[in-house]
Amino acid sequence: MRLILIFVISLFVLLFVNFSSEFIEPKISATFSIVAFDPVANEAGVAVQSKFPNVRPIVPWAKANVGAIATQSFANVGYGPVGLALLENGATAEQALQILLQNDPQREIRQVGIVDFKGNAASWTGRECFDWAGGIVGYGNEKKYGGKGQIIVGKYYAVQGNILVDQRTVEAMAKTFEETKGNLADRLVAALVAGGKAGGDKRGEQSAALLVVKKGAGYDSTMDNYIDISIYDHPKPLEELQRLYQLHKLYFFKSDPKNLVKIDDKICRELQQIMKDRGFYDGPVNGIFDEKTKKSLQNFMGWENYDVRIRDDDMIDLEVLQDIRKNYEVWKSQRKVGK
């Protein structure tokens, strides 16, 4: 049955790609990107940077329990949804890429990276992509390097880029992704930043995006876009991506148990004073973490958007506490200016 579905989708690809190639002028999306899959966390994602505005709706595509795709260099955005449909119906990353390319008369100007939820990775760089252009698929000693005009296949990740200073960009991305500790997003961001430092897009920087999917991992457990960050136009998009990713982790990731500390007398007094000044607490500043103080803290944390880190015990996340302190100092300085 899956083979039949893949065949039907392949026919659709033939019609879709030919239509889009004939009637839609391709837009250049010179960029470098990485697509990757984490088999332990069951996450897939894409990180991308380009000298092109608003790269998010063009290059990165991903679906939970299916895979991730980066389509770039005169990008055919149809590769995203159609490629994911192929993966969802049983095609491997390589098979999906072969189907997309064989039905695209402009395949030689395309660059694509695909990873599926079985860890298969594939990358393609067309012969007419602007130099330097090429890619790497993992892993370790099994890494494969690819220039123009060939599909390369490997495991767990694929990096690719065009209009780069040289190949050191993709080499740095692959090395950094393999060596970085942490979750998939940590590794994707680290790889992208390493690519930029190694040379990156020879035309410069403009936009960036990070997309990571995991089933039910979104804000209210009904969304699969675990992380979805876009920098539309910025002089230093990689730095901005790092900043926004840290904010995302603060506001959308649950507390790491290692970061939890007991609200002792000193911390309690500090929080009571901050909340009193901010209008969230009208009790005594006595260092006693009673129900009134706890309820005030819960309300205050909700007001400050620490929703997923609100607790019902006498512990607080150090990251949250540090951010509360920082924002309190900003609030006090703004009040002074306003007087």
PDB file of C-alpha atoms in Angstrom, residues 54-207:
ATOM      1  CA  ASN A  54      12.850  36.044   5.767  1.00  0.00           C
ATOM      2  CA  VAL A  55      14.400  32.654   5.080  1.00  0.00           C
ATOM      3  CA  ARG A  56      11.996  30.853   7.477  1.00  0.00           C
ATOM      4  CA  PRO A  57       9.029  30.247   5.093  1.00  0.00           C
ATOM      5  CA  ILE A  58      11.315  29.159   2.248  1.00  0.00           C
ATOM      6  CA  VAL A  59      14.098  26.838   3.379  1.00  0.00           C
ATOM      7  CA  PRO A  60      13.164  24.862   6.548  1.00  0.00           C
ATOM      8  CA  TRP A  61      10.394  22.263   6.589  1.00  0.00           C
ATOM      9  CA  ALA A  62       9.743  19.623   9.230  1.00  0.00           C
ATOM     10  CA  LYS A  63       7.009  17.357  10.531  1.00  0.00           C
ATOM     11  CA  ALA A  64       6.990  15.378  13.767  1.00  0.00           C
ATOM     12  CA  ASN A  65       7.548  11.632  13.343  1.00  0.00           C
ATOM     13  CA  VAL A  66       8.256  12.249   9.643  1.00  0.00           C
ATOM     14  CA  GLY A  67      11.428  14.222   8.963  1.00  0.00           C
ATOM     15  CA  ALA A  68      13.028  17.532   8.054  1.00  0.00           C
ATOM     16  CA  ILE A  69      13.955  19.205   4.765  1.00  0.00           C
ATOM     17  CA  ALA A  70      16.010  22.226   3.713  1.00  0.00           C
ATOM     18  CA  THR A  71      15.364  23.465   0.163  1.00  0.00           C
ATOM     19  CA  GLN A  72      17.649  26.252  -1.084  1.00  0.00           C
ATOM     20  CA  SER A  73      19.611  27.750  -4.014  1.00  0.00           C
ATOM     21  CA  PHE A  74      16.811  28.949  -6.318  1.00  0.00           C
ATOM     22  CA  ALA A  75      14.617  27.108  -3.851  1.00  0.00           C
ATOM     23  CA  ASN A  76      11.571  25.206  -4.993  1.00  0.00           C
ATOM     24  CA  VAL A  77       9.400  25.486  -1.887  1.00  0.00           C
ATOM     25  CA  GLY A  78       7.303  22.582  -3.154  1.00  0.00           C
ATOM     26  CA  TYR A  79      10.147  20.298  -2.144  1.00  0.00           C
ATOM     27  CA  GLY A  80       9.136  20.936   1.474  1.00  0.00           C
ATOM     28  CA  PRO A  81       5.516  19.765   1.677  1.00  0.00           C
ATOM     29  CA  VAL A  82       5.822  17.212  -1.126  1.00  0.00           C
ATOM     30  CA  GLY A  83       9.041  15.787   0.290  1.00  0.00           C
ATOM     31  CA  LEU A  84       7.469  15.424   3.726  1.00  0.00           C
ATOM     32  CA  ALA A  85       4.472  13.679   2.167  1.00  0.00           C
ATOM     33  CA  LEU A  86       6.816  11.204   0.510  1.00  0.00           C
ATOM     34  CA  LEU A  87       8.597  10.536   3.802  1.00  0.00           C
ATOM     35  CA  GLU A  88       5.311  10.161   5.651  1.00  0.00           C
ATOM     36  CA  ASN A  89       4.219   7.494   3.190  1.00  0.00           C
ATOM     37  CA  GLY A  90       7.311   5.362   3.561  1.00  0.00           C
ATOM     38  CA  ALA A  91       9.999   6.819   1.320  1.00  0.00           C
ATOM     39  CA  THR A  92      13.485   7.116   2.771  1.00  0.00           C
ATOM     40  CA  ALA A  93      15.327  10.427   2.650  1.00  0.00           C
ATOM     41  CA  GLU A  94      17.244   9.261  -0.413  1.00  0.00           C
ATOM     42  CA  GLN A  95      14.154   7.952  -2.201  1.00  0.00           C
ATOM     43  CA  ALA A  96      12.229  11.168  -1.537  1.00  0.00           C
ATOM     44  CA  LEU A  97      15.123  13.225  -2.852  1.00  0.00           C
ATOM     45  CA  GLN A  98      15.448  11.096  -5.976  1.00  0.00           C
ATOM     46  CA  ILE A  99      11.734  11.471  -6.737  1.00  0.00           C
ATOM     47  CA  LEU A 100      11.835  15.244  -6.231  1.00  0.00           C
ATOM     48  CA  LEU A 101      14.870  15.656  -8.453  1.00  0.00           C
ATOM     49  CA  GLN A 102      13.916  13.325 -11.279  1.00  0.00           C
ATOM     50  CA  ASN A 103      10.700  15.270 -11.846  1.00  0.00           C
ATOM     51  CA  ASP A 104      12.294  18.711 -11.706  1.00  0.00           C
ATOM     52  CA  PRO A 105      13.755  20.065 -14.963  1.00  0.00           C
ATOM     53  CA  GLN A 106      15.594  22.723 -12.943  1.00  0.00           C
ATOM     54  CA  ARG A 107      17.230  20.306 -10.505  1.00  0.00           C
ATOM     55  CA  GLU A 108      20.723  21.509 -11.427  1.00  0.00           C
ATOM     56  CA  ILE A 109      20.086  24.880  -9.726  1.00  0.00           C
ATOM     57  CA  ARG A 110      18.643  23.283  -6.563  1.00  0.00           C
ATOM     58  CA  GLN A 111      20.260  22.350  -3.281  1.00  0.00           C
ATOM     59  CA  VAL A 112      18.431  20.113  -0.816  1.00  0.00           C
ATOM     60  CA  GLY A 113      19.042  18.321   2.457  1.00  0.00           C
ATOM     61  CA  ILE A 114      16.650  15.697   3.859  1.00  0.00           C
ATOM     62  CA  VAL A 115      16.568  13.552   6.997  1.00  0.00           C
ATOM     63  CA  ASP A 116      13.866  11.025   7.911  1.00  0.00           C
ATOM     64  CA  PHE A 117      12.747   9.633  11.270  1.00  0.00           C
ATOM     65  CA  LYS A 118      14.768   6.467  10.775  1.00  0.00           C
ATOM     66  CA  GLY A 119      17.926   8.533  10.700  1.00  0.00           C
ATOM     67  CA  ASN A 120      18.551   8.338   6.957  1.00  0.00           C
ATOM     68  CA  ALA A 121      20.060  11.538   5.569  1.00  0.00           C
ATOM     69  CA  ALA A 122      20.575  12.716   1.986  1.00  0.00           C
ATOM     70  CA  SER A 123      21.868  15.864   0.328  1.00  0.00           C
ATOM     71  CA  TRP A 124      22.009  17.191  -3.225  1.00  0.00           C
ATOM     72  CA  THR A 125      23.863  20.077  -4.838  1.00  0.00           C
ATOM     73  CA  GLY A 126      23.031  20.863  -8.473  1.00  0.00           C
ATOM     74  CA  ARG A 127      25.788  21.423 -11.027  1.00  0.00           C
ATOM     75  CA  GLU A 128      24.694  25.018 -11.627  1.00  0.00           C
ATOM     76  CA  CYS A 129      24.664  26.138  -7.978  1.00  0.00           C
ATOM     77  CA  PHE A 130      26.936  29.123  -7.406  1.00  0.00           C
ATOM     78  CA  ASP A 131      30.355  28.399  -5.889  1.00  0.00           C
ATOM     79  CA  TRP A 132      31.324  27.398  -3.399  1.00  0.00           C
ATOM     80  CA  ALA A 133      28.596  24.803  -3.152  1.00  0.00           C
ATOM     81  CA  GLY A 134      28.464  21.326  -1.649  1.00  0.00           C
ATOM     82  CA  GLY A 135      27.546  19.314   1.408  1.00  0.00           C
ATOM     83  CA  ILE A 136      28.350  16.651   3.993  1.00  0.00           C
ATOM     84  CA  VAL A 137      26.251  13.862   5.475  1.00  0.00           C
ATOM     85  CA  GLY A 138      27.187  12.134   8.763  1.00  0.00           C
ATOM     86  CA  TYR A 139      28.369  10.315  10.783  1.00  0.00           C
ATOM     87  CA  GLY A 140      31.916  10.158  12.205  1.00  0.00           C
ATOM     88  CA  ASN A 141      34.258   8.155  10.034  1.00  0.00           C
ATOM     89  CA  GLU A 142      31.277   7.399   7.802  1.00  0.00           C
ATOM     90  CA  LYS A 143      30.887  11.039   6.734  1.00  0.00           C
ATOM     91  CA  LYS A 144      30.459  11.568   3.009  1.00  0.00           C
ATOM     92  CA  TYR A 145      31.397  14.710   1.132  1.00  0.00           C
ATOM     93  CA  GLY A 146      29.497  15.808  -1.919  1.00  0.00           C
ATOM     94  CA  GLY A 147      30.160  18.351  -4.621  1.00  0.00           C
ATOM     95  CA  LYS A 148      27.906  19.212  -7.484  1.00  0.00           C
ATOM     96  CA  GLY A 149      25.725  16.782  -9.373  1.00  0.00           C
ATOM     97  CA  GLN A 150      25.529  13.936  -6.890  1.00  0.00           C
ATOM     98  CA  ILE A 151      23.260  12.692  -4.118  1.00  0.00           C
ATOM     99  CA  ILE A 152      25.174  11.786  -0.978  1.00  0.00           C
ATOM    100  CA  VAL A 153      23.609   9.649   1.757  1.00  0.00           C
ATOM    101  CA  GLY A 154      24.477   9.032   5.389  1.00  0.00           C
ATOM    102  CA  LYS A 155      23.024   9.000   8.883  1.00  0.00           C
ATOM    103  CA  TYR A 156      21.348  11.502  11.181  1.00  0.00           C
ATOM    104  CA  TYR A 157      22.315  14.808   9.590  1.00  0.00           C
ATOM    105  CA  ALA A 158      23.092  16.628   6.369  1.00  0.00           C
ATOM    106  CA  VAL A 159      24.776  20.011   5.965  1.00  0.00           C
ATOM    107  CA  GLN A 160      24.824  21.932   2.703  1.00  0.00           C
ATOM    108  CA  GLY A 161      25.562  25.412   1.432  1.00  0.00           C
ATOM    109  CA  ASN A 162      26.017  27.513  -1.676  1.00  0.00           C
ATOM    110  CA  ILE A 163      27.688  30.855  -2.459  1.00  0.00           C
ATOM    111  CA  LEU A 164      30.001  30.094   0.452  1.00  0.00           C
ATOM    112  CA  VAL A 165      33.488  31.434   1.014  1.00  0.00           C
ATOM    113  CA  ASP A 166      34.737  27.844   0.773  1.00  0.00           C
ATOM    114  CA  GLN A 167      34.058  24.307   1.980  1.00  0.00           C
ATOM    115  CA  ARG A 168      35.291  25.040   5.512  1.00  0.00           C
ATOM    116  CA  THR A 169      31.787  26.278   6.335  1.00  0.00           C
ATOM    117  CA  VAL A 170      30.134  22.869   5.928  1.00  0.00           C
ATOM    118  CA  GLU A 171      33.136  21.101   7.449  1.00  0.00           C
ATOM    119  CA  ALA A 172      32.903  23.246  10.589  1.00  0.00           C
ATOM    120  CA  MET A 173      29.156  22.653  10.789  1.00  0.00           C
ATOM    121  CA  ALA A 174      29.517  18.869  10.573  1.00  0.00           C
ATOM    122  CA  LYS A 175      32.355  18.754  13.104  1.00  0.00           C
ATOM    123  CA  THR A 176      30.561  21.032  15.564  1.00  0.00           C
ATOM    124  CA  PHE A 177      27.268  19.172  15.305  1.00  0.00           C
ATOM    125  CA  GLU A 178      28.966  15.859  16.074  1.00  0.00           C
ATOM    126  CA  GLU A 179      31.027  17.204  18.973  1.00  0.00           C
ATOM    127  CA  THR A 180      28.504  19.482  20.713  1.00  0.00           C
ATOM    128  CA  LYS A 181      26.713  18.178  23.794  1.00  0.00           C
ATOM    129  CA  GLY A 182      23.106  18.978  24.601  1.00  0.00           C
ATOM    130  CA  ASN A 183      19.752  18.629  22.893  1.00  0.00           C
ATOM    131  CA  LEU A 184      19.160  18.727  19.151  1.00  0.00           C
ATOM    132  CA  ALA A 185      18.484  22.474  19.072  1.00  0.00           C
ATOM    133  CA  ASP A 186      21.675  23.203  21.026  1.00  0.00           C
ATOM    134  CA  ARG A 187      23.652  21.236  18.453  1.00  0.00           C
ATOM    135  CA  LEU A 188      21.891  22.782  15.455  1.00  0.00           C
ATOM    136  CA  VAL A 189      22.508  26.323  16.672  1.00  0.00           C
ATOM    137  CA  ALA A 190      26.123  25.545  17.534  1.00  0.00           C
ATOM    138  CA  ALA A 191      26.674  24.049  14.077  1.00  0.00           C
ATOM    139  CA  LEU A 192      25.138  27.044  12.319  1.00  0.00           C
ATOM    140  CA  VAL A 193      27.207  29.527  14.324  1.00  0.00           C
ATOM    141  CA  ALA A 194      30.358  27.506  13.598  1.00  0.00           C
ATOM    142  CA  GLY A 195      29.539  27.631   9.889  1.00  0.00           C
ATOM    143  CA  GLY A 196      29.249  31.398  10.024  1.00  0.00           C
ATOM    144  CA  LYS A 197      32.549  31.760  11.854  1.00  0.00           C
ATOM    145  CA  ALA A 198      34.268  29.491   9.322  1.00  0.00           C
ATOM    146  CA  GLY A 199      33.257  31.767   6.444  1.00  0.00           C
ATOM    147  CA  GLY A 200      29.574  31.329   5.746  1.00  0.00           C
ATOM    148  CA  ASP A 201      27.766  33.007   2.870  1.00  0.00           C
ATOM    149  CA  LYS A 202      30.315  35.070   0.930  1.00  0.00           C
ATOM    150  CA  ARG A 203      27.675  37.795   0.405  1.00  0.00           C
ATOM    151  CA  GLY A 204      27.230  38.282   4.164  1.00  0.00           C
ATOM    152  CA  GLU A 205      24.378  37.757   6.636  1.00  0.00           C
ATOM    153  CA  GLN A 206      20.720  38.768   6.692  1.00  0.00           C
ATOM    154  CA  SER A 207      18.270  36.206   8.061  1.00  0.00           C
TER     155      SER A 207
END
